[in-house]
GROMACS .gro file of C-alpha atoms in nm:
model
  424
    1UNK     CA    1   0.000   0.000   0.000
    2UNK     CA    2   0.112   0.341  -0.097
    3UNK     CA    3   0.283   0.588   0.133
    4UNK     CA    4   0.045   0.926   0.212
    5UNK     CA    5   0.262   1.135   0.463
    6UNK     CA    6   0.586   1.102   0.463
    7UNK     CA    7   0.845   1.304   0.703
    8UNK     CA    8   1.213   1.314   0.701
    9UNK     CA    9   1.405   1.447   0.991
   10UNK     CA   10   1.177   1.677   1.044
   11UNK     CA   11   1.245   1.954   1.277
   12UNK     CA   12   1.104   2.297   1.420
   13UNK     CA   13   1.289   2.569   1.599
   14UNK     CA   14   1.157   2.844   1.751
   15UNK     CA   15   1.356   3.131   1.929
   16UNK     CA   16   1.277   3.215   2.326
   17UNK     CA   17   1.241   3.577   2.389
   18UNK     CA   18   1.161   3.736   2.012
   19UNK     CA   19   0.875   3.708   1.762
   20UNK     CA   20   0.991   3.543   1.458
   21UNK     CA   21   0.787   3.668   1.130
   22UNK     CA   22   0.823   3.670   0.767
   23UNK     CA   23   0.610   3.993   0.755
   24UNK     CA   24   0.834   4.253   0.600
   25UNK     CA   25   0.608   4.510   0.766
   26UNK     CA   26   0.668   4.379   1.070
   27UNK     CA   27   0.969   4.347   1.080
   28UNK     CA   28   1.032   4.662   0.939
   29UNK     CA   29   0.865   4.821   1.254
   30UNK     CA   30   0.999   4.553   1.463
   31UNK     CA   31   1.386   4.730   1.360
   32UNK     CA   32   1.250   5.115   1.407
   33UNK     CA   33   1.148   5.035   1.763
   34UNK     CA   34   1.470   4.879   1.859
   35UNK     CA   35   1.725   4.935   1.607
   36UNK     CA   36   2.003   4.815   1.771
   37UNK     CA   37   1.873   4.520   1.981
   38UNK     CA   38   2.036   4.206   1.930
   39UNK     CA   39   1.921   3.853   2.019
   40UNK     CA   40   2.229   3.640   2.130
   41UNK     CA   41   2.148   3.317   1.979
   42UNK     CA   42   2.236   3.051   2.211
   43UNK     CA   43   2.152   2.720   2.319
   44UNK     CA   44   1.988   2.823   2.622
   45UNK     CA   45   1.717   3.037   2.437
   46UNK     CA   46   1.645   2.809   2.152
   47UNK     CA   47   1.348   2.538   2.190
   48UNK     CA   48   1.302   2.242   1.915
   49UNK     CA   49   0.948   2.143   1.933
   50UNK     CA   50   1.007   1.851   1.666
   51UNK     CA   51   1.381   1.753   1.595
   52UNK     CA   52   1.478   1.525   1.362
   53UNK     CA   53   1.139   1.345   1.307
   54UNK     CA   54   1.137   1.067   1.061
   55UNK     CA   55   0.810   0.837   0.978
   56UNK     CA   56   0.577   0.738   0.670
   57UNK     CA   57   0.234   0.643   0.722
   58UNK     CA   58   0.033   0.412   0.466
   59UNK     CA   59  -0.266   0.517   0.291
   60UNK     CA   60  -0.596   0.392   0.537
   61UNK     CA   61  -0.373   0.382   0.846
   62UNK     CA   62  -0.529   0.540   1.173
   63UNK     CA   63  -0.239   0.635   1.365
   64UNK     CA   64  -0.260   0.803   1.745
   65UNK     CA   65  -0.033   1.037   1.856
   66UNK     CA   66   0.075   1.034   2.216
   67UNK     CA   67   0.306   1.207   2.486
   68UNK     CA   68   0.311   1.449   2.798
   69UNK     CA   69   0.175   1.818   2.752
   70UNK     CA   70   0.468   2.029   2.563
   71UNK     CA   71   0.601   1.722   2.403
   72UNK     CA   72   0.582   1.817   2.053
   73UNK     CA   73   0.224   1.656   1.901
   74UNK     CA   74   0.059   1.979   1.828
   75UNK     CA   75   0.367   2.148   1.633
   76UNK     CA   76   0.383   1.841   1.443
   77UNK     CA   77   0.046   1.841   1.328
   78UNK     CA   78   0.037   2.201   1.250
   79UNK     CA   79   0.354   2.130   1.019
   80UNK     CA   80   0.181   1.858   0.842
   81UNK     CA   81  -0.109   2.067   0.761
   82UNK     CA   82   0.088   2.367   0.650
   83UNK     CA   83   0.010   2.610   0.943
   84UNK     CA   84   0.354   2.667   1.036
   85UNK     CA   85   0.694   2.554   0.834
   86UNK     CA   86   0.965   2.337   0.926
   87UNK     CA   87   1.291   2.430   1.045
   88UNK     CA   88   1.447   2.154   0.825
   89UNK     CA   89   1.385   1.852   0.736
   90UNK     CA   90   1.111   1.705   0.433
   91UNK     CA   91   0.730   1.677   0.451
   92UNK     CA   92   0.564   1.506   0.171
   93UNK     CA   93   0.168   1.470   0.162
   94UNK     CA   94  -0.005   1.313  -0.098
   95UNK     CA   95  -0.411   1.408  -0.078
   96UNK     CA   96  -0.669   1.626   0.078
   97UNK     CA   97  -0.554   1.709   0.380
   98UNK     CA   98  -0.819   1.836   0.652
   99UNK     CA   99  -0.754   1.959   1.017
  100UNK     CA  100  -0.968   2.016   1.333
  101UNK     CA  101  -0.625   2.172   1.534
  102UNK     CA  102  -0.772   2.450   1.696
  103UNK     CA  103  -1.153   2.568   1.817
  104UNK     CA  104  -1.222   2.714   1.450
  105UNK     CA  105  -0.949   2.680   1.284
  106UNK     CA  106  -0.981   2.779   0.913
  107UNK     CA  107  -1.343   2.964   0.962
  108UNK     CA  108  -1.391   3.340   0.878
  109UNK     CA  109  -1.549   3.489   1.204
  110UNK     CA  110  -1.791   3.738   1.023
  111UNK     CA  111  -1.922   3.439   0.781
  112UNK     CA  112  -2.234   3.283   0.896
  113UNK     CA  113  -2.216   2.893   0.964
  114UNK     CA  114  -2.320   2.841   0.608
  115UNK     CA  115  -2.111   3.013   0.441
  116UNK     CA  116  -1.833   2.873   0.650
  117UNK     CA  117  -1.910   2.519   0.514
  118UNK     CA  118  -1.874   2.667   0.132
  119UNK     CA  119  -1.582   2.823   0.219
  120UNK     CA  120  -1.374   2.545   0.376
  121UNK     CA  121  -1.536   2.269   0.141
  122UNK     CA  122  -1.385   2.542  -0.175
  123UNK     CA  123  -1.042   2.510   0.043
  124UNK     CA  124  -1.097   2.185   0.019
  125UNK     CA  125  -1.120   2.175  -0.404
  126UNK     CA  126  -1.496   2.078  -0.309
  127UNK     CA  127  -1.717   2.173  -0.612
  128UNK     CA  128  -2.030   2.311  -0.481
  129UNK     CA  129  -2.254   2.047  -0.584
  130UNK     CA  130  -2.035   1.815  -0.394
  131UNK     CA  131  -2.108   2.038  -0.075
  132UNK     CA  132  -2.452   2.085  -0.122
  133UNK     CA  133  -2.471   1.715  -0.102
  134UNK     CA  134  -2.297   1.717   0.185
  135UNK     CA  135  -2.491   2.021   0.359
  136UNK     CA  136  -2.780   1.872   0.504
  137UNK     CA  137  -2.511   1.563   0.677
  138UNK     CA  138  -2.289   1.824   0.785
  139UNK     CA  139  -2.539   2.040   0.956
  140UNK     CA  140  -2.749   1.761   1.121
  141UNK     CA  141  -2.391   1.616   1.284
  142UNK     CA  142  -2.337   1.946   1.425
  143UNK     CA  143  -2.670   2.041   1.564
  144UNK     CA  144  -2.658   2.396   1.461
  145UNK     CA  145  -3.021   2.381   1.271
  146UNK     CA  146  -3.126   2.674   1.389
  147UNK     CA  147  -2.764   2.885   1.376
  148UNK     CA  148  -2.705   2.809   1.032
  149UNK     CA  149  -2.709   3.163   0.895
  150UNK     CA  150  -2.587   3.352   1.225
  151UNK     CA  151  -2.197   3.434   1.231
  152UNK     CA  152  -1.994   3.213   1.382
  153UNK     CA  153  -1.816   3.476   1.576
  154UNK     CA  154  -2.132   3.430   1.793
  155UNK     CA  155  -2.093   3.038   1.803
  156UNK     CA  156  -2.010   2.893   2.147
  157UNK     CA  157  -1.686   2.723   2.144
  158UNK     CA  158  -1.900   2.410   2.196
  159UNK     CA  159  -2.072   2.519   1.859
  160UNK     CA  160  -1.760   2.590   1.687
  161UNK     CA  161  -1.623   2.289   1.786
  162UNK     CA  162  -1.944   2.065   1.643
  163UNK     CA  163  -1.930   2.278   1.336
  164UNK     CA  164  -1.553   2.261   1.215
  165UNK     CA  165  -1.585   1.890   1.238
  166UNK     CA  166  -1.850   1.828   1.111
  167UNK     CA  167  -1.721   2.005   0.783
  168UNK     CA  168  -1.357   1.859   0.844
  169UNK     CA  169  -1.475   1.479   0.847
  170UNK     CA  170  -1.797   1.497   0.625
  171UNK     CA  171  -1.585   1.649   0.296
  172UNK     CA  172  -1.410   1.368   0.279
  173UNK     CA  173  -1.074   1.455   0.243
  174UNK     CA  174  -0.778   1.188   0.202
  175UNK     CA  175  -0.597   1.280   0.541
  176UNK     CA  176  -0.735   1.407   0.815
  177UNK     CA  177  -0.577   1.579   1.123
  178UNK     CA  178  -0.777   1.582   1.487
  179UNK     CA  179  -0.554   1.744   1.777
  180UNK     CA  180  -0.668   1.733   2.159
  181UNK     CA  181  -0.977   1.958   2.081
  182UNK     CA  182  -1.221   1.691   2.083
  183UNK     CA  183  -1.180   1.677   2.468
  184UNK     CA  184  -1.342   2.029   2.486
  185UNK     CA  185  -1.689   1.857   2.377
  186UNK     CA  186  -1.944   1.681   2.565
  187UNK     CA  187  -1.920   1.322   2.618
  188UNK     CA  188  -2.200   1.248   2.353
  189UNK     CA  189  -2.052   1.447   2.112
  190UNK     CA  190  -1.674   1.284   2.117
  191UNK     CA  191  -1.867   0.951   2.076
  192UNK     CA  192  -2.015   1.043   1.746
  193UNK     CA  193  -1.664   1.228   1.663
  194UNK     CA  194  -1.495   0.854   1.754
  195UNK     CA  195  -1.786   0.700   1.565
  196UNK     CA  196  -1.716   0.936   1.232
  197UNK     CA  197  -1.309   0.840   1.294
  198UNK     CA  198  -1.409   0.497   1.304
  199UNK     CA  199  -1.596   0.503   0.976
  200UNK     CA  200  -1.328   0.708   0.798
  201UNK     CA  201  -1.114   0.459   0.900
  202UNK     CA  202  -1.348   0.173   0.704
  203UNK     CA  203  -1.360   0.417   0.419
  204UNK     CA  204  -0.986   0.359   0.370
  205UNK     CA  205  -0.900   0.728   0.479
  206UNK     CA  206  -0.571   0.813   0.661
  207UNK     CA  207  -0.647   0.984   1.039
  208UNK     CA  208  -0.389   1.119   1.262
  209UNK     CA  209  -0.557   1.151   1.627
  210UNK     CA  210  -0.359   1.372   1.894
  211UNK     CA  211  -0.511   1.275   2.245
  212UNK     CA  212  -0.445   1.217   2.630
  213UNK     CA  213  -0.758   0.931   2.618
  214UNK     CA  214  -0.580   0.615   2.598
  215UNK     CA  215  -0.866   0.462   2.580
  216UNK     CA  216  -0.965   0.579   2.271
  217UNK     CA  217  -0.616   0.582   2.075
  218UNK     CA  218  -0.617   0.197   2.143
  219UNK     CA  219  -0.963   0.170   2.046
  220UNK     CA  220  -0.938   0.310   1.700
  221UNK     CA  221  -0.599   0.271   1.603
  222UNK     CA  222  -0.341   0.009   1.533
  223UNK     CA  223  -0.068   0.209   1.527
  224UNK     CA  224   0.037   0.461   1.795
  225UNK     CA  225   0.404   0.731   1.789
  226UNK     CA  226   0.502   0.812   2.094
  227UNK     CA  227   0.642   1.169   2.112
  228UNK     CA  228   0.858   1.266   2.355
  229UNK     CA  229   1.059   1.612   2.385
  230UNK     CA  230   1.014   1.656   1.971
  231UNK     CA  231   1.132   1.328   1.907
  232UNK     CA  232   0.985   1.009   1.866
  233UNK     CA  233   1.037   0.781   2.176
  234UNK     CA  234   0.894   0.461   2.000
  235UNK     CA  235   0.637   0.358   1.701
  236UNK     CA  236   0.420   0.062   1.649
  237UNK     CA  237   0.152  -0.178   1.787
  238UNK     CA  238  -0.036   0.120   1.935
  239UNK     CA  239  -0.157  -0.129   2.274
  240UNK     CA  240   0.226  -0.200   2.277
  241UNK     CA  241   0.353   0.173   2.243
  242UNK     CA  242   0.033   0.324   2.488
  243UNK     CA  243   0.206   0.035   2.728
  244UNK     CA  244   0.542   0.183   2.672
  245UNK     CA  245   0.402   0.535   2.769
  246UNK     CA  246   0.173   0.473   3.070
  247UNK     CA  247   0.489   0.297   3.228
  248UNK     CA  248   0.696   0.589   3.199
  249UNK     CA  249   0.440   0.801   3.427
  250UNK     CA  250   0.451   0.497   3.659
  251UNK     CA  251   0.840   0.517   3.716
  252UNK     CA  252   0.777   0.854   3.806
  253UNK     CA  253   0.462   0.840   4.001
  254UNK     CA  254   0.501   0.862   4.416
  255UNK     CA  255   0.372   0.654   4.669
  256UNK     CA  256   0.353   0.941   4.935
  257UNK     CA  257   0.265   1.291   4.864
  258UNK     CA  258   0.340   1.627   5.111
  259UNK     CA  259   0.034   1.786   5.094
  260UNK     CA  260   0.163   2.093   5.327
  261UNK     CA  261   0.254   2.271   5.056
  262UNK     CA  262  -0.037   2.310   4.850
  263UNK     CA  263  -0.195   2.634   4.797
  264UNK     CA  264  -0.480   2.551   4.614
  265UNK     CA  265  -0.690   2.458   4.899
  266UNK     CA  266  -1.054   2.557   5.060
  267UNK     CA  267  -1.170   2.601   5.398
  268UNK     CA  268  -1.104   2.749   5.740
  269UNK     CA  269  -0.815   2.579   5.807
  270UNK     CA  270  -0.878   2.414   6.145
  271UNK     CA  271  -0.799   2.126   6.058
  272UNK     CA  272  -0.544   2.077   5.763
  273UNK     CA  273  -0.421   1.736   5.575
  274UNK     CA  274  -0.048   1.709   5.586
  275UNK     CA  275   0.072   1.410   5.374
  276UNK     CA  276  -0.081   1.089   5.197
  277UNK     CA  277   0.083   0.756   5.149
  278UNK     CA  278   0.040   0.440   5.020
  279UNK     CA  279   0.042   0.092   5.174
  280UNK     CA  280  -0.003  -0.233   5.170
  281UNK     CA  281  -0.287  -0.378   5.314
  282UNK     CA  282  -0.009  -0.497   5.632
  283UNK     CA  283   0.141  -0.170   5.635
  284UNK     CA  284   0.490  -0.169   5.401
  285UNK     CA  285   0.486   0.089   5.139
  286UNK     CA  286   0.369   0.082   4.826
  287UNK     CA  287   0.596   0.101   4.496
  288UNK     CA  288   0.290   0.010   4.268
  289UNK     CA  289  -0.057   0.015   4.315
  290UNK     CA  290  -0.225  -0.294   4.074
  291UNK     CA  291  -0.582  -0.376   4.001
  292UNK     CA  292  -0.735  -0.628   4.312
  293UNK     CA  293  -0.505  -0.581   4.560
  294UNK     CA  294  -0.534  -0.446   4.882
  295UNK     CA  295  -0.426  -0.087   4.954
  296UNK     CA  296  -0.425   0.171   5.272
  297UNK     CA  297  -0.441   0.505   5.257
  298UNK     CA  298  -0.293   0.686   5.522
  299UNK     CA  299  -0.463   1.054   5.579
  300UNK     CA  300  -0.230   1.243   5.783
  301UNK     CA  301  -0.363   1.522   5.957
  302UNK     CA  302  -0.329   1.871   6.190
  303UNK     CA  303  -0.517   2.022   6.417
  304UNK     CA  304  -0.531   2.396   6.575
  305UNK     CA  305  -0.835   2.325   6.844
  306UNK     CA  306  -1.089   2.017   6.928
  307UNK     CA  307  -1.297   1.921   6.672
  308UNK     CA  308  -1.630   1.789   6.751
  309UNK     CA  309  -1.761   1.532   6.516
  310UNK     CA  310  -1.537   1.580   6.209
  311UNK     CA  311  -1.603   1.377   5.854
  312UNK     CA  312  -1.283   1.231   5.692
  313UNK     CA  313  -1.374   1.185   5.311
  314UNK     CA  314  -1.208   1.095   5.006
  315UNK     CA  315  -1.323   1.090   4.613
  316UNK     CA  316  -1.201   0.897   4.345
  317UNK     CA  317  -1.229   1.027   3.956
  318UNK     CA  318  -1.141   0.931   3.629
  319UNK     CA  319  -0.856   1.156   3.486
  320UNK     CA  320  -1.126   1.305   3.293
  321UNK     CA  321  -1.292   1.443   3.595
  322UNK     CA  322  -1.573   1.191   3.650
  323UNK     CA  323  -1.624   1.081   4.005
  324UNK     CA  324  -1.623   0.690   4.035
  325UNK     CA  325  -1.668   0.655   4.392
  326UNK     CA  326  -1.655   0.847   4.763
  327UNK     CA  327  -1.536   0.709   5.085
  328UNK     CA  328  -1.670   0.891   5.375
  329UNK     CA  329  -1.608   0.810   5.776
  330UNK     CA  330  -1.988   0.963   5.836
  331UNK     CA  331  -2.090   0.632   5.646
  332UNK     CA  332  -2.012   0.347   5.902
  333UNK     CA  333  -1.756   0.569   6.144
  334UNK     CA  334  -1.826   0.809   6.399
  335UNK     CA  335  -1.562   0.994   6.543
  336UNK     CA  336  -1.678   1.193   6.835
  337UNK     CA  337  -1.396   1.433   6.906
  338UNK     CA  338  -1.105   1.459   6.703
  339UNK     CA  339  -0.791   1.618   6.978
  340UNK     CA  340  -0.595   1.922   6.898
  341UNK     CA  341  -0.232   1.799   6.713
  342UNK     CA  342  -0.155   1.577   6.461
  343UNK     CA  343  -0.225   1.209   6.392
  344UNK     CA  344  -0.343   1.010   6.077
  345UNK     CA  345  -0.633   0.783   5.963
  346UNK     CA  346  -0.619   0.504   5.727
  347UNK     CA  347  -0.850   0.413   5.446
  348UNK     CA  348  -0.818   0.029   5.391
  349UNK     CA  349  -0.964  -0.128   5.036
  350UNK     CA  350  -1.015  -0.469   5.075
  351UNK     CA  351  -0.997  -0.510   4.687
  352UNK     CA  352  -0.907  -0.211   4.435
  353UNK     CA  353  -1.117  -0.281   4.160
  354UNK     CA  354  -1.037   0.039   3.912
  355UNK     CA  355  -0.832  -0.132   3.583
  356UNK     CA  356  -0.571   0.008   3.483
  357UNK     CA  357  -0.524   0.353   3.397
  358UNK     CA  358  -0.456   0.717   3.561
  359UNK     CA  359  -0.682   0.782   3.862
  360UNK     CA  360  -0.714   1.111   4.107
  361UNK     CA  361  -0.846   1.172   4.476
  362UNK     CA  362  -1.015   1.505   4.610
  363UNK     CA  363  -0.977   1.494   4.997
  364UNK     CA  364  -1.230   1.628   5.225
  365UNK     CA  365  -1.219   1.768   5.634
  366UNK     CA  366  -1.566   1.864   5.720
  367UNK     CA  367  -1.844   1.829   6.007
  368UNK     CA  368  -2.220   1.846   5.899
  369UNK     CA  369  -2.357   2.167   5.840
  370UNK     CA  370  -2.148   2.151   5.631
  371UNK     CA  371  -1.833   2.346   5.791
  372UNK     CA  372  -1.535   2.264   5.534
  373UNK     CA  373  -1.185   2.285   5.729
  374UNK     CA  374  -0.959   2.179   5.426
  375UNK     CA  375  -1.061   2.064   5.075
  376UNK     CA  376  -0.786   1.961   4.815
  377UNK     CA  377  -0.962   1.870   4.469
  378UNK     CA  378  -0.748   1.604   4.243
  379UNK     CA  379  -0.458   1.660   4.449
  380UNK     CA  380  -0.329   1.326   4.439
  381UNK     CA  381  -0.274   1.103   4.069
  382UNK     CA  382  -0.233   0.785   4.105
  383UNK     CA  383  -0.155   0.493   3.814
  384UNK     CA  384  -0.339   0.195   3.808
  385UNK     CA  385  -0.163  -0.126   3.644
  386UNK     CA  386  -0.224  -0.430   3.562
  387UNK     CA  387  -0.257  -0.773   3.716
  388UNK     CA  388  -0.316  -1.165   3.718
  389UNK     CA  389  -0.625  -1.114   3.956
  390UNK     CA  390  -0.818  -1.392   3.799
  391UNK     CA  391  -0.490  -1.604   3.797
  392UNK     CA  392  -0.575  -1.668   3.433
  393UNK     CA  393  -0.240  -1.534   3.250
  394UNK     CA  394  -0.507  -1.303   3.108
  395UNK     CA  395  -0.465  -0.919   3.249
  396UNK     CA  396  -0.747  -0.706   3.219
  397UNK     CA  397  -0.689  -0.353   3.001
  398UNK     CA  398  -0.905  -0.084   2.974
  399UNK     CA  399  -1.125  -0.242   2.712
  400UNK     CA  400  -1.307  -0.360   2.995
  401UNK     CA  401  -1.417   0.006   3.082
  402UNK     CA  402  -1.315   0.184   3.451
  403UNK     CA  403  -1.408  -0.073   3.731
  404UNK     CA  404  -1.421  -0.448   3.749
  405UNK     CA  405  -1.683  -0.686   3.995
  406UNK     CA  406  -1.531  -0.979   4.102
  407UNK     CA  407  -1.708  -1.256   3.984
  408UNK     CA  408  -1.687  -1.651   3.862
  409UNK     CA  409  -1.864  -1.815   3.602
  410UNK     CA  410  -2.049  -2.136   3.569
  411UNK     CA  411  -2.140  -2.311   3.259
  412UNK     CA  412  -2.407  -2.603   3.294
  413UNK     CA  413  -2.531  -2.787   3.006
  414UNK     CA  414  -2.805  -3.014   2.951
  415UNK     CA  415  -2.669  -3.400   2.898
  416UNK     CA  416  -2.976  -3.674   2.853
  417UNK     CA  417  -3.211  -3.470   3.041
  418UNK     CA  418  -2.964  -3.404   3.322
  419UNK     CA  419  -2.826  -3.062   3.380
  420UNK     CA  420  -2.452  -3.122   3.489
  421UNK     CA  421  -2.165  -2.870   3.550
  422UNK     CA  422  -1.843  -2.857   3.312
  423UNK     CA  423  -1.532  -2.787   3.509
  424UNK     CA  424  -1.305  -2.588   3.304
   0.00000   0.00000   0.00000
């Protein structure tokens, strides 16, 4: 199968402390103002965002793109569509190429939604039959109806979102470019975005898909490049490469966390959380934390005066925000009186049952009222990883969603009129 992007050490420099422009205008003013100014350039002030960046992808392929904020994935988009230039290096696309990079990227602000669609389908090398056809799809996958002929410099960036790709994935271009904006929609709307990606992908179109949801690179991808400080840290088998890169936040993730420090807190400060660790369920500490094992967390605490009745709780989310569960001592333990001074509490989970994957708490101090003494939301990120819990050889993944039930199975089948029970 052919080749449709094709890079060859590919890099992109940019300068710290000036604005580099090809504008002879500006930089025409840019001299008047300081005439004699001088940018040392060293080392120190120079940033590659992509260096040396070498890969072809195949015509049909639907390839994620992965790594930490800053890495380097959103330059190297923006290069392949022809936003910005490389430094050096060779960039060779063969096709329509489409982008969704930014929250309306490519529309005209005083254009109404309409006209928006004819203009980026003419971008395109649409004909306008071939949009018209497409209109009524296009508008109906966006659910702007009733904005249609209103400027989109009114749209929410909700609507602008819907809009640009809508038009991006239903002009069916050759290659198409998604960066991390699909996170700003709603969860219904990045399912019918995954959905669209997933039928491209049948269609035999080439997708490039920037995003921090695992989940969703290994669900509609085969092939996953792992960039890491503008250079690719490792490419191929996209569950093998998303493995590669969830371990690295692993070997940096703690097992205790100072929580002194943190500014970003609520509450009147009577009583103040200190420090968090984890242990195992007898007490040693943690260096992993893996799907069905026991775990203790240890709430250390401070307090300025008595405390009558105080409420030790603690909330788990997804690292997209959603709340999966809430432990809270006013459930099934009273404390009384907590004493001026310090001391800790521990949290023990018989059986963590979250699969594997990136995890935060929110810690709560309150008493019923409610009075909030100290509240630290997602303060502490924990990673989830695999294990035999089952004793199968078979490790669950996160195909299996956010949670697991332990469970066992029985099969019984019907043998001469008897029901009997197959041991496996």
């Amino acid at each position: 199968m052919e080749n449709c992007i094709v890079t060859e050490n590919l890099s992109k420099r940019y300068q710290l402390g000036r604005l580099l422009t090809n504008d002879l205008r500006e930089s025409i003013i840019n001299w008047i103002k300081h005439p004699f100014q001088r940018t040392q350039k060293t080392e120190s002030n120079v940033v590659w965002a992509v260096k040396d960046v070498s890969f072809q992808i195949k015509k049909g392929e639907v390839v994620g793109i992965i790594g930490r904020n800053g890495a380097g994935k959103s330059t190297l988009l923006k290069i392949l569509s022809r936003i910005t230039y490389p430094t050096s290096g060779k960039v060779d696309t063969r096709g329509l190429v489409a982008s969704l990079l930014e929250v309306g990227t490519g529309f005209h602000g005083d254009l109404t939604g309409r006209e928006n669609i004819y203009l980026n389908g003419s971008i395109l090398g649409m004909r306008k039959k071939e949009i018209e056809s497409k209109l009524d799809e296009i508008v109906a996958f966006a659910g702007a109806e009733k904005f249609l002929d209103t400027p989109v410099k009114r749209y929410s960036s909700g609507m602008f979102l819907r809009l640009g790709f809508a038009v991006a994935a239903h002009l069916e271009p050759d290659i198409l470019l998604v960066d991390e904006v699909l996170a700003v929609g709603d969860a219904g709307f990045q399912r019918k975005c995954l959905h669209t990606m997933d039928e491209l992908r049948s269609t035999g179109r080439t997708v490039l898909f920037v995003s921090h949801n695992m989940a969703a690179v290994e669900n509609l991808c085969s092939r996953a490049i792992w960039i890491d400080n503008g250079q690719i840290r490792q490419d191929g088998n996209a569950k093998e490469v998303i493995g590669a890169y969830m371990a690295s936040f692993s070997a940096d993730s703690q097992m205790s966390f100072d929580l002194s420090l943190i500014k970003t807190r609520r509450g009147n400060g009577d009583i103040r959380f200190t420090r968090v660790d984890f242990l195992s369920s007898d007490g040693h500490p943690l260096k992993s934390i893996r799907s069905g094992e026991g775990l203790t967390v240890r709430l250390y605490y401070k307090a300025k005066d008595r405390i009558t009745a105080p409420i030790f709780e603690v909330g788990v989310y997804t690292d997209l925000g959603t709340m999966i569960t809430r432990f809270s001592t006013w459930i099934d333990y009273d404390i009384t009186v907590l004493p001026p001074g310090k001391g800790y509490i521990d949290l023990a989970i018989n059986c963590l049952n979250l699969l594997p994957g990136r995890f935060c708490f929110t810690l709560w101090l309150k008493s019923q009222g409610p009075v909030f003494y100290d509240v630290l939301e997602q303060c502490v990120p924990i990673d989830v990883e695999a294990s035999d819990f089952y004793g199968s050889g078979k490790g669950m993944d996160r195909h299996f969603g956010i949670v697991f039930l332990p469970c066992k199975w029985q099969l019984n089948v019907l043998i001469d009129k008897r029901v009997e029970t197959l041991r496996i």
